[in-house]
Short mmCIF file of C-alpha atoms in Angstrom, two decimals:
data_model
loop_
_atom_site.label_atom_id
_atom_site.label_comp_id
_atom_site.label_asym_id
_atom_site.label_seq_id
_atom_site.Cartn_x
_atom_site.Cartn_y
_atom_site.Cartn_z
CA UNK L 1 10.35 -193.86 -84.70
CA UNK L 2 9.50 -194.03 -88.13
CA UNK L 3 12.00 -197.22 -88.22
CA UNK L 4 10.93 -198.98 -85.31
CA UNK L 5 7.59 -198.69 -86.99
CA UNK L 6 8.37 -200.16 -90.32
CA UNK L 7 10.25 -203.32 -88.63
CA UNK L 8 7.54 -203.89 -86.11
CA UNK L 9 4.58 -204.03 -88.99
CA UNK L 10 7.22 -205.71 -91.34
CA UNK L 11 7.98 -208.67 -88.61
CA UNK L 12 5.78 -209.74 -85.33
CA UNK L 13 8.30 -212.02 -84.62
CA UNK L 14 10.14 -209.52 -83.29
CA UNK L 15 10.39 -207.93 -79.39
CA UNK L 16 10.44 -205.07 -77.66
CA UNK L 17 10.04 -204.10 -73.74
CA UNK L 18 9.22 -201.23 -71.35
CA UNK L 19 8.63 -201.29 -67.90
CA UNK L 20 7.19 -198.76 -64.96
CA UNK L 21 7.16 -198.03 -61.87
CA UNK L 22 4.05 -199.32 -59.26
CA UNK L 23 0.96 -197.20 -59.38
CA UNK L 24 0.13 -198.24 -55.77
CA UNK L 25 3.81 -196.83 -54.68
CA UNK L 26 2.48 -193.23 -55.43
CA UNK L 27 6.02 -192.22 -56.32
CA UNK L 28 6.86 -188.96 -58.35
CA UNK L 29 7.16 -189.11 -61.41
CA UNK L 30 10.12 -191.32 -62.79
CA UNK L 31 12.00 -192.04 -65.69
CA UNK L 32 13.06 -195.96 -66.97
CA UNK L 33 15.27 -197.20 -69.42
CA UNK L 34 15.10 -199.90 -71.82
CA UNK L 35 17.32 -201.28 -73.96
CA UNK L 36 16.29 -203.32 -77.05
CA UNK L 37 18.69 -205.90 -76.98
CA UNK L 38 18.81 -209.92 -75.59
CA UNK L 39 15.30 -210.25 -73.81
CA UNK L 40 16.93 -210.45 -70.12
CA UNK L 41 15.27 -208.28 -67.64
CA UNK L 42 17.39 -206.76 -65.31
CA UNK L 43 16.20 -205.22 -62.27
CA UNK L 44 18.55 -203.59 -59.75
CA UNK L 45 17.57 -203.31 -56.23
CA UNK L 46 16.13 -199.79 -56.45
CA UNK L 47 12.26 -199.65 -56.88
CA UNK L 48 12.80 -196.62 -59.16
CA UNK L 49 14.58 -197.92 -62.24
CA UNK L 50 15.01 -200.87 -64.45
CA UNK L 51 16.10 -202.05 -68.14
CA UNK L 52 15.63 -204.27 -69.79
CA UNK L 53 16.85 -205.86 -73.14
CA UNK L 54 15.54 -207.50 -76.27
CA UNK L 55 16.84 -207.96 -80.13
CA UNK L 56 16.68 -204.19 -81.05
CA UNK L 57 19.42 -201.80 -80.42
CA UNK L 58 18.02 -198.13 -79.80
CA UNK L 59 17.67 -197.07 -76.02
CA UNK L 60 14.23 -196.54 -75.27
CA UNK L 61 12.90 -194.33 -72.12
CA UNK L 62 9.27 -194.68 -70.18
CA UNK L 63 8.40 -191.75 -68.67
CA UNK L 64 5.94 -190.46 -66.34
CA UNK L 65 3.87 -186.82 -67.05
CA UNK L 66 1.95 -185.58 -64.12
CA UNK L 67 1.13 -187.60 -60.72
CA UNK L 68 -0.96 -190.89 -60.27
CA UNK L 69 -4.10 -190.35 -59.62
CA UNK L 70 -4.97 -187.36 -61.56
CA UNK L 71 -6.43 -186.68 -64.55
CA UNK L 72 -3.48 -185.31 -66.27
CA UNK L 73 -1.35 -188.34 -65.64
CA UNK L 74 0.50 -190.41 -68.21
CA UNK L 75 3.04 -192.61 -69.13
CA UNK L 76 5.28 -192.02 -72.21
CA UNK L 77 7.42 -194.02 -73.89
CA UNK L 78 10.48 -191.95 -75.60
CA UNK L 79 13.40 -193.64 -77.87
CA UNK L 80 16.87 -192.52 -77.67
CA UNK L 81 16.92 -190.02 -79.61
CA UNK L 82 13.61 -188.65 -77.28
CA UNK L 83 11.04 -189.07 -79.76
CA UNK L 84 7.40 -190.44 -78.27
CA UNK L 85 6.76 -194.14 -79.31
CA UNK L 86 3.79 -196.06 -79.06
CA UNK L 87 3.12 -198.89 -76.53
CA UNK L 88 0.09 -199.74 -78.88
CA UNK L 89 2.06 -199.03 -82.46
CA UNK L 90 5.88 -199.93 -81.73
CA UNK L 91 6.38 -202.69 -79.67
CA UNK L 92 6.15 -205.87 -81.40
CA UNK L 93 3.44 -208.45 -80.91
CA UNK L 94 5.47 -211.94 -81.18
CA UNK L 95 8.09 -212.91 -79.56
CA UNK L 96 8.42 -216.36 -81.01
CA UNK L 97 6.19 -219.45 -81.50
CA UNK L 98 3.33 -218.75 -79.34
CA UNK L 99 5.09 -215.95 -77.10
CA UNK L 100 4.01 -212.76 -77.18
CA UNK L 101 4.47 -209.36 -75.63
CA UNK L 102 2.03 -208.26 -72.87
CA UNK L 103 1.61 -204.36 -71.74
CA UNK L 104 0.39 -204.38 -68.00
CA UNK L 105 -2.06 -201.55 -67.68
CA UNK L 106 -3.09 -202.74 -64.27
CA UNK L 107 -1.30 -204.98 -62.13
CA UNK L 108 -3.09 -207.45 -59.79
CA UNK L 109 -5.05 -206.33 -56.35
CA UNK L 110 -5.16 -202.79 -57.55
CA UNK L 111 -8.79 -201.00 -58.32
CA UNK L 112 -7.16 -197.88 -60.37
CA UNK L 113 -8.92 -198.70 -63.89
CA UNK L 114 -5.32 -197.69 -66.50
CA UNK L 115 -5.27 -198.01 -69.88
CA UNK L 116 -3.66 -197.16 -73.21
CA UNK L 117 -5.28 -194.11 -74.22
CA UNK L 118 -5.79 -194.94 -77.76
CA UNK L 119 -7.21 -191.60 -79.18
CA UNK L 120 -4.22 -189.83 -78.11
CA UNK L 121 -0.96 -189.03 -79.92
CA UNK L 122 2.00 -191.89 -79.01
CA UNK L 123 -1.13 -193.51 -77.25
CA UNK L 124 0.17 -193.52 -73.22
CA UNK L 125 -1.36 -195.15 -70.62
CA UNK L 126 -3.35 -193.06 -68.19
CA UNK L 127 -6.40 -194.10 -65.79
CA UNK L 128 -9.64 -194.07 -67.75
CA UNK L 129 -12.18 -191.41 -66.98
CA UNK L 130 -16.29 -191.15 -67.02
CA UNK L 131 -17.96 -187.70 -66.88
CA UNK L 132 -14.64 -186.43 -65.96
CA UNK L 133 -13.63 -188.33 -62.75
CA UNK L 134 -11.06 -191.55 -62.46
CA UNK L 135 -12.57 -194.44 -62.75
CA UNK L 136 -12.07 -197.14 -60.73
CA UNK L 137 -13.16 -200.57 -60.49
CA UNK L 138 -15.38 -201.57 -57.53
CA UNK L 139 -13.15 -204.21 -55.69
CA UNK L 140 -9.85 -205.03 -56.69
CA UNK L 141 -9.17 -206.76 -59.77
CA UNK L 142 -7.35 -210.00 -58.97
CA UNK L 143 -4.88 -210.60 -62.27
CA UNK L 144 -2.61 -208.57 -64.32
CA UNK L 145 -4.24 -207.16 -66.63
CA UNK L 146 -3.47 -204.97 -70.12
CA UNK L 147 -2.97 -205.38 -73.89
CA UNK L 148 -1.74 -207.37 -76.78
CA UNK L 149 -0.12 -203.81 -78.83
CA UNK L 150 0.03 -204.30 -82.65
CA UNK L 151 -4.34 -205.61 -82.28
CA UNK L 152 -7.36 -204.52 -82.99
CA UNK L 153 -10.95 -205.24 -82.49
CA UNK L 154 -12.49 -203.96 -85.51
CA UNK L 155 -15.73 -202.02 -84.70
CA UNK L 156 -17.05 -202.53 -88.72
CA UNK L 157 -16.13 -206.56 -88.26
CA UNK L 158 -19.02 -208.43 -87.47
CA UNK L 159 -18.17 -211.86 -85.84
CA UNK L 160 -20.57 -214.84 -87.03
CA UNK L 161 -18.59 -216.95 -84.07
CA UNK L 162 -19.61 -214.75 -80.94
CA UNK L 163 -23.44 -213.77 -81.74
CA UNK L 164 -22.51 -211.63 -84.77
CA UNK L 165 -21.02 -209.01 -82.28
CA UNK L 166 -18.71 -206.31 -83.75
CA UNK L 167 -15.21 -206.01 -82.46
CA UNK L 168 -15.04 -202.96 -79.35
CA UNK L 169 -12.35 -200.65 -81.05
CA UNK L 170 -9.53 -201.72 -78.62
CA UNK L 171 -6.40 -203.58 -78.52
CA UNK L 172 -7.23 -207.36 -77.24
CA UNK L 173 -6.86 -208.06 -73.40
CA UNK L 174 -5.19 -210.12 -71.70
CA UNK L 175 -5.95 -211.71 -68.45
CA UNK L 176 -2.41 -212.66 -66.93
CA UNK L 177 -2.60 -215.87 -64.14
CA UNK L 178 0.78 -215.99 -62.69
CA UNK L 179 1.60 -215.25 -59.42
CA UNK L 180 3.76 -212.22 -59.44
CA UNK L 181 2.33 -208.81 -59.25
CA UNK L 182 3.38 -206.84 -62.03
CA UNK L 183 3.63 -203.25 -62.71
CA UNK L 184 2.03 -200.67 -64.66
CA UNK L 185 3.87 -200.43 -68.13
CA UNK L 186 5.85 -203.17 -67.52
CA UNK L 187 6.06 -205.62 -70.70
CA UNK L 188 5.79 -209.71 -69.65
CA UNK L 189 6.81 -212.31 -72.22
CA UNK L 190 3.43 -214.54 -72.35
CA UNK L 191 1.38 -217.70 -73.81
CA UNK L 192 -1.65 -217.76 -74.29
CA UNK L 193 -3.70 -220.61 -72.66
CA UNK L 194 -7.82 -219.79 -73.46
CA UNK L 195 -10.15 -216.83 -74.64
CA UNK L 196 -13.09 -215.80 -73.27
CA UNK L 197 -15.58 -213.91 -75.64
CA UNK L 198 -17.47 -211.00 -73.83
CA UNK L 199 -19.93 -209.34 -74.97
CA UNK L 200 -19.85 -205.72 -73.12
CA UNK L 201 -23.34 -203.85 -73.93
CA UNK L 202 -23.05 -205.43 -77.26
CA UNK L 203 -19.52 -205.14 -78.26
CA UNK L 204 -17.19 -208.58 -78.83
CA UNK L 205 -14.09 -207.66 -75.99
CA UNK L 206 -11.89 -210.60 -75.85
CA UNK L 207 -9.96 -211.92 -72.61
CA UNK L 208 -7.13 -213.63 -73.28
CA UNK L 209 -6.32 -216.12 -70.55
CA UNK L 210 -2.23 -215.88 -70.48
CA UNK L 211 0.69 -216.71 -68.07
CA UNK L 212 4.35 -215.39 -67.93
CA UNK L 213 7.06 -217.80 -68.93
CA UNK L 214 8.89 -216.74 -65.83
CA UNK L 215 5.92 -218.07 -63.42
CA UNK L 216 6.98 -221.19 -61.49
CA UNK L 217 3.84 -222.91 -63.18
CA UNK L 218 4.50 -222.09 -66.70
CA UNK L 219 6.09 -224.92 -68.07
CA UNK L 220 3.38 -226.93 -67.04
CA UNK L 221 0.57 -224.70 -68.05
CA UNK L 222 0.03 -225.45 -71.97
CA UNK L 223 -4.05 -225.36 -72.48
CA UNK L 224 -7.21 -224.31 -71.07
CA UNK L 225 -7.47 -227.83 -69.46
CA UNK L 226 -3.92 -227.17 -67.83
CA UNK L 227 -4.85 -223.90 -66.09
CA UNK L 228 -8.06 -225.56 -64.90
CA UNK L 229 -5.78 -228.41 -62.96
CA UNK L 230 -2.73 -225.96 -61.97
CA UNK L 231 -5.06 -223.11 -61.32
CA UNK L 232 -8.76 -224.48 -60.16
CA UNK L 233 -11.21 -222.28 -60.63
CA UNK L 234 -9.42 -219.55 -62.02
CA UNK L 235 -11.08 -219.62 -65.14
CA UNK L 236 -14.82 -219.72 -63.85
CA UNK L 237 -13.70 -216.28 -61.56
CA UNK L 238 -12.18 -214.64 -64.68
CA UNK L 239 -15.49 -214.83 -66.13
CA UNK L 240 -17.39 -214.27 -63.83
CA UNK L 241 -15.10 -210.63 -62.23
CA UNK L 242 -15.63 -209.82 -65.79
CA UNK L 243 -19.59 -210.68 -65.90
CA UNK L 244 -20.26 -209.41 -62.33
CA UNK L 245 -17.97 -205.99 -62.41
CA UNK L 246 -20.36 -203.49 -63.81
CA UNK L 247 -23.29 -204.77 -61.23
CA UNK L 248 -22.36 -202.04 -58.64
CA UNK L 249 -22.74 -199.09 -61.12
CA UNK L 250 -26.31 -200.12 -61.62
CA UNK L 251 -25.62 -202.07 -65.50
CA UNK L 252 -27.25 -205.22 -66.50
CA UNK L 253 -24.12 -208.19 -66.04
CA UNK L 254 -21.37 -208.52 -69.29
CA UNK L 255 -22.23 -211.49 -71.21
CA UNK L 256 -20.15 -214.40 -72.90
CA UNK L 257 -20.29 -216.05 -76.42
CA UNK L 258 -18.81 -219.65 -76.99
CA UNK L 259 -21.42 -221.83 -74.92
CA UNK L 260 -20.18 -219.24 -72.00
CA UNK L 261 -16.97 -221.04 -71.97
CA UNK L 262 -13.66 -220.64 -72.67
CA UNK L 263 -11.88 -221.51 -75.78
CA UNK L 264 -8.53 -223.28 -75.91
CA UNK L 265 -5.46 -222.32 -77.04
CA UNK L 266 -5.69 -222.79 -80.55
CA UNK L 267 -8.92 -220.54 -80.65
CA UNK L 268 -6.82 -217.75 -78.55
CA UNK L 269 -3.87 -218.23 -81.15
CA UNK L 270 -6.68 -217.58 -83.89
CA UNK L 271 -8.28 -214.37 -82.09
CA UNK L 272 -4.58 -213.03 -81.54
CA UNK L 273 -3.91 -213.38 -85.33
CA UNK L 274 -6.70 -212.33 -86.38
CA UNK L 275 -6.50 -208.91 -84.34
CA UNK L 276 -3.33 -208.92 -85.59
CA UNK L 277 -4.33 -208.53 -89.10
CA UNK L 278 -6.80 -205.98 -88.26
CA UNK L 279 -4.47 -203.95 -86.76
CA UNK L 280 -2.20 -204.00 -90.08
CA UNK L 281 -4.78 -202.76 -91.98
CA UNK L 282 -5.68 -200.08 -89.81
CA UNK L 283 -2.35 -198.81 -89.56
CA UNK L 284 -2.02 -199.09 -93.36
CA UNK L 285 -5.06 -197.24 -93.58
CA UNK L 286 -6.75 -199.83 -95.42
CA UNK L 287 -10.11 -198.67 -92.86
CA UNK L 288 -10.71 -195.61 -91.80
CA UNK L 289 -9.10 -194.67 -88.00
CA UNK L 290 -11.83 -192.39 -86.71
CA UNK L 291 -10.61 -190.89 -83.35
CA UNK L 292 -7.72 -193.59 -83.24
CA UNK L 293 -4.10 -192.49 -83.22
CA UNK L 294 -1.80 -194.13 -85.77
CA UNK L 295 1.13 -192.36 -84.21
#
């Protein structure tokens, strides 16, 4: 692990995939390969199982602890050898020129609110809890959505841009638009298109607006001004799921910074790099972790 880690903060050029099985199938726990070699994913016709390659060579293993659904659950990610990696730490952020790797915590039309558990060691992904039950969102949340791994929000950063609002101590999101329903752990080969900054009980939590290259509509989907003529409206119900969401649990409605709009791509490029950095300093322990797990 130690030398996937030391290429991944060395290069974010690089890539890396895992993938996992549907939440909503309620299967028993399962086991999926990877392989680090080529970036083709190949699926076979069983639901259980698939790999996957990119440009690195060691074998690497997602695995399920516990069943979906309960508190205990989580998913793992183990190399060859069967050391733990880190979906947050170890896969690499770039792919190429404006491609980047995407972690799907929770695929589209699904309520079950999953996410990288960032305080824990090898940082899984396992459904968020409050006052020690699951939490789940109040109506279905209608894109893929997860992480950019190798960023960080920084809680002590301050940003003059959004309101002075300091970053939320997370990995940045990403709101994914295309029109295939992925799965939980599975890693999607993105651009970015716009950013939304939201402001959640004072605490800058960026959306980044992103589609798969695979999606039928991807080549023609460049800018924020593309996804509002490919995908009307999209962008106004992105911000306003993400306003509106916390409105049944009795809390006041998320705000926005920017003029309440989103930002284009160049401004999402700019958030994603500057996370980026963030996230090499924390992991170089140039600012104090807290809670956060650097393994």
């Amino acid at each position: 692990m130690a030398a996937i880690r030391a290429m991944t903060i060395a290069s974010n050029s690089t890539c890396s995939l895992l993938t996992k099985s549907p939440f909503l199938l309620r299967q028993k726990p399962l086991a999926y390969s990877l392989c680090l070699k080529n970036l083709k994913l190949r699926c076979p016709s069983s639901r259980r199982s698939y790999t996957c390659r990119a440009i690195y060579n060691p074998e690497v293993q997602v695995k399920e602890e516990g069943q979906p659904e309960t508190l205990d659950y989580r998913v793992f990610f183990v190399d060859k050898s069967g050391k733990k990696v880190s979906p947050w730490h170890d896969v690499p952020l770039q792919l190429g020129t404006d491609v980047f790797n995407f972690i799907v915590e929770i695929p589209k039309e699904s309520d079950a609110k999953m996410e990288v558990a960032t305080d824990e060691p090898f940082t899984p992904i396992k459904q968020d809890t409050k006052k020690g039950k699951l939490r789940y969102y109040p109506y279905n949340i209608n894109w893929n959505y997860g992480l950019l791994p190798q960023t960080w929000e920084d809680p002590s950063h301050a940003n003059s841009e959004v309101e002075g609002a300091f970053g939320d101590n997370d990995p940045v999101d990403v709101v994914e638009i295309g029109e295939t329903r992925r799965k939980i752990g599975e890693v999607v080969k993105v651009k970015p298109l716009a950013a939304l900054a939201m402001i959640d009980e004072g605490e800058l939590d960026w959306k980044i607006v992103a589609i798969s290259l695979d999606d039928p509509k991807a080549s023609f989907v460049n800018d924020v001004d593309d996804v509002e003529k490919h995908f009307p409206g999209t962008l106004t119900a992105i911000r306003d799921w993400f306003r509106d969401y916390k409105i049944p649990d009795g809390k006041p409605p998320n705000k926005f910074g920017l003029g309440n709009k989103p930002a284009n791509k160049d401004y999402a490029l700019k958030v994603i790099a500057e996370t980026n950095e963030s996230w090499n300093k924390l992991v170089k322990r140039s600012i104090p972790a807290g809670e956060l797990s650097l393994v």
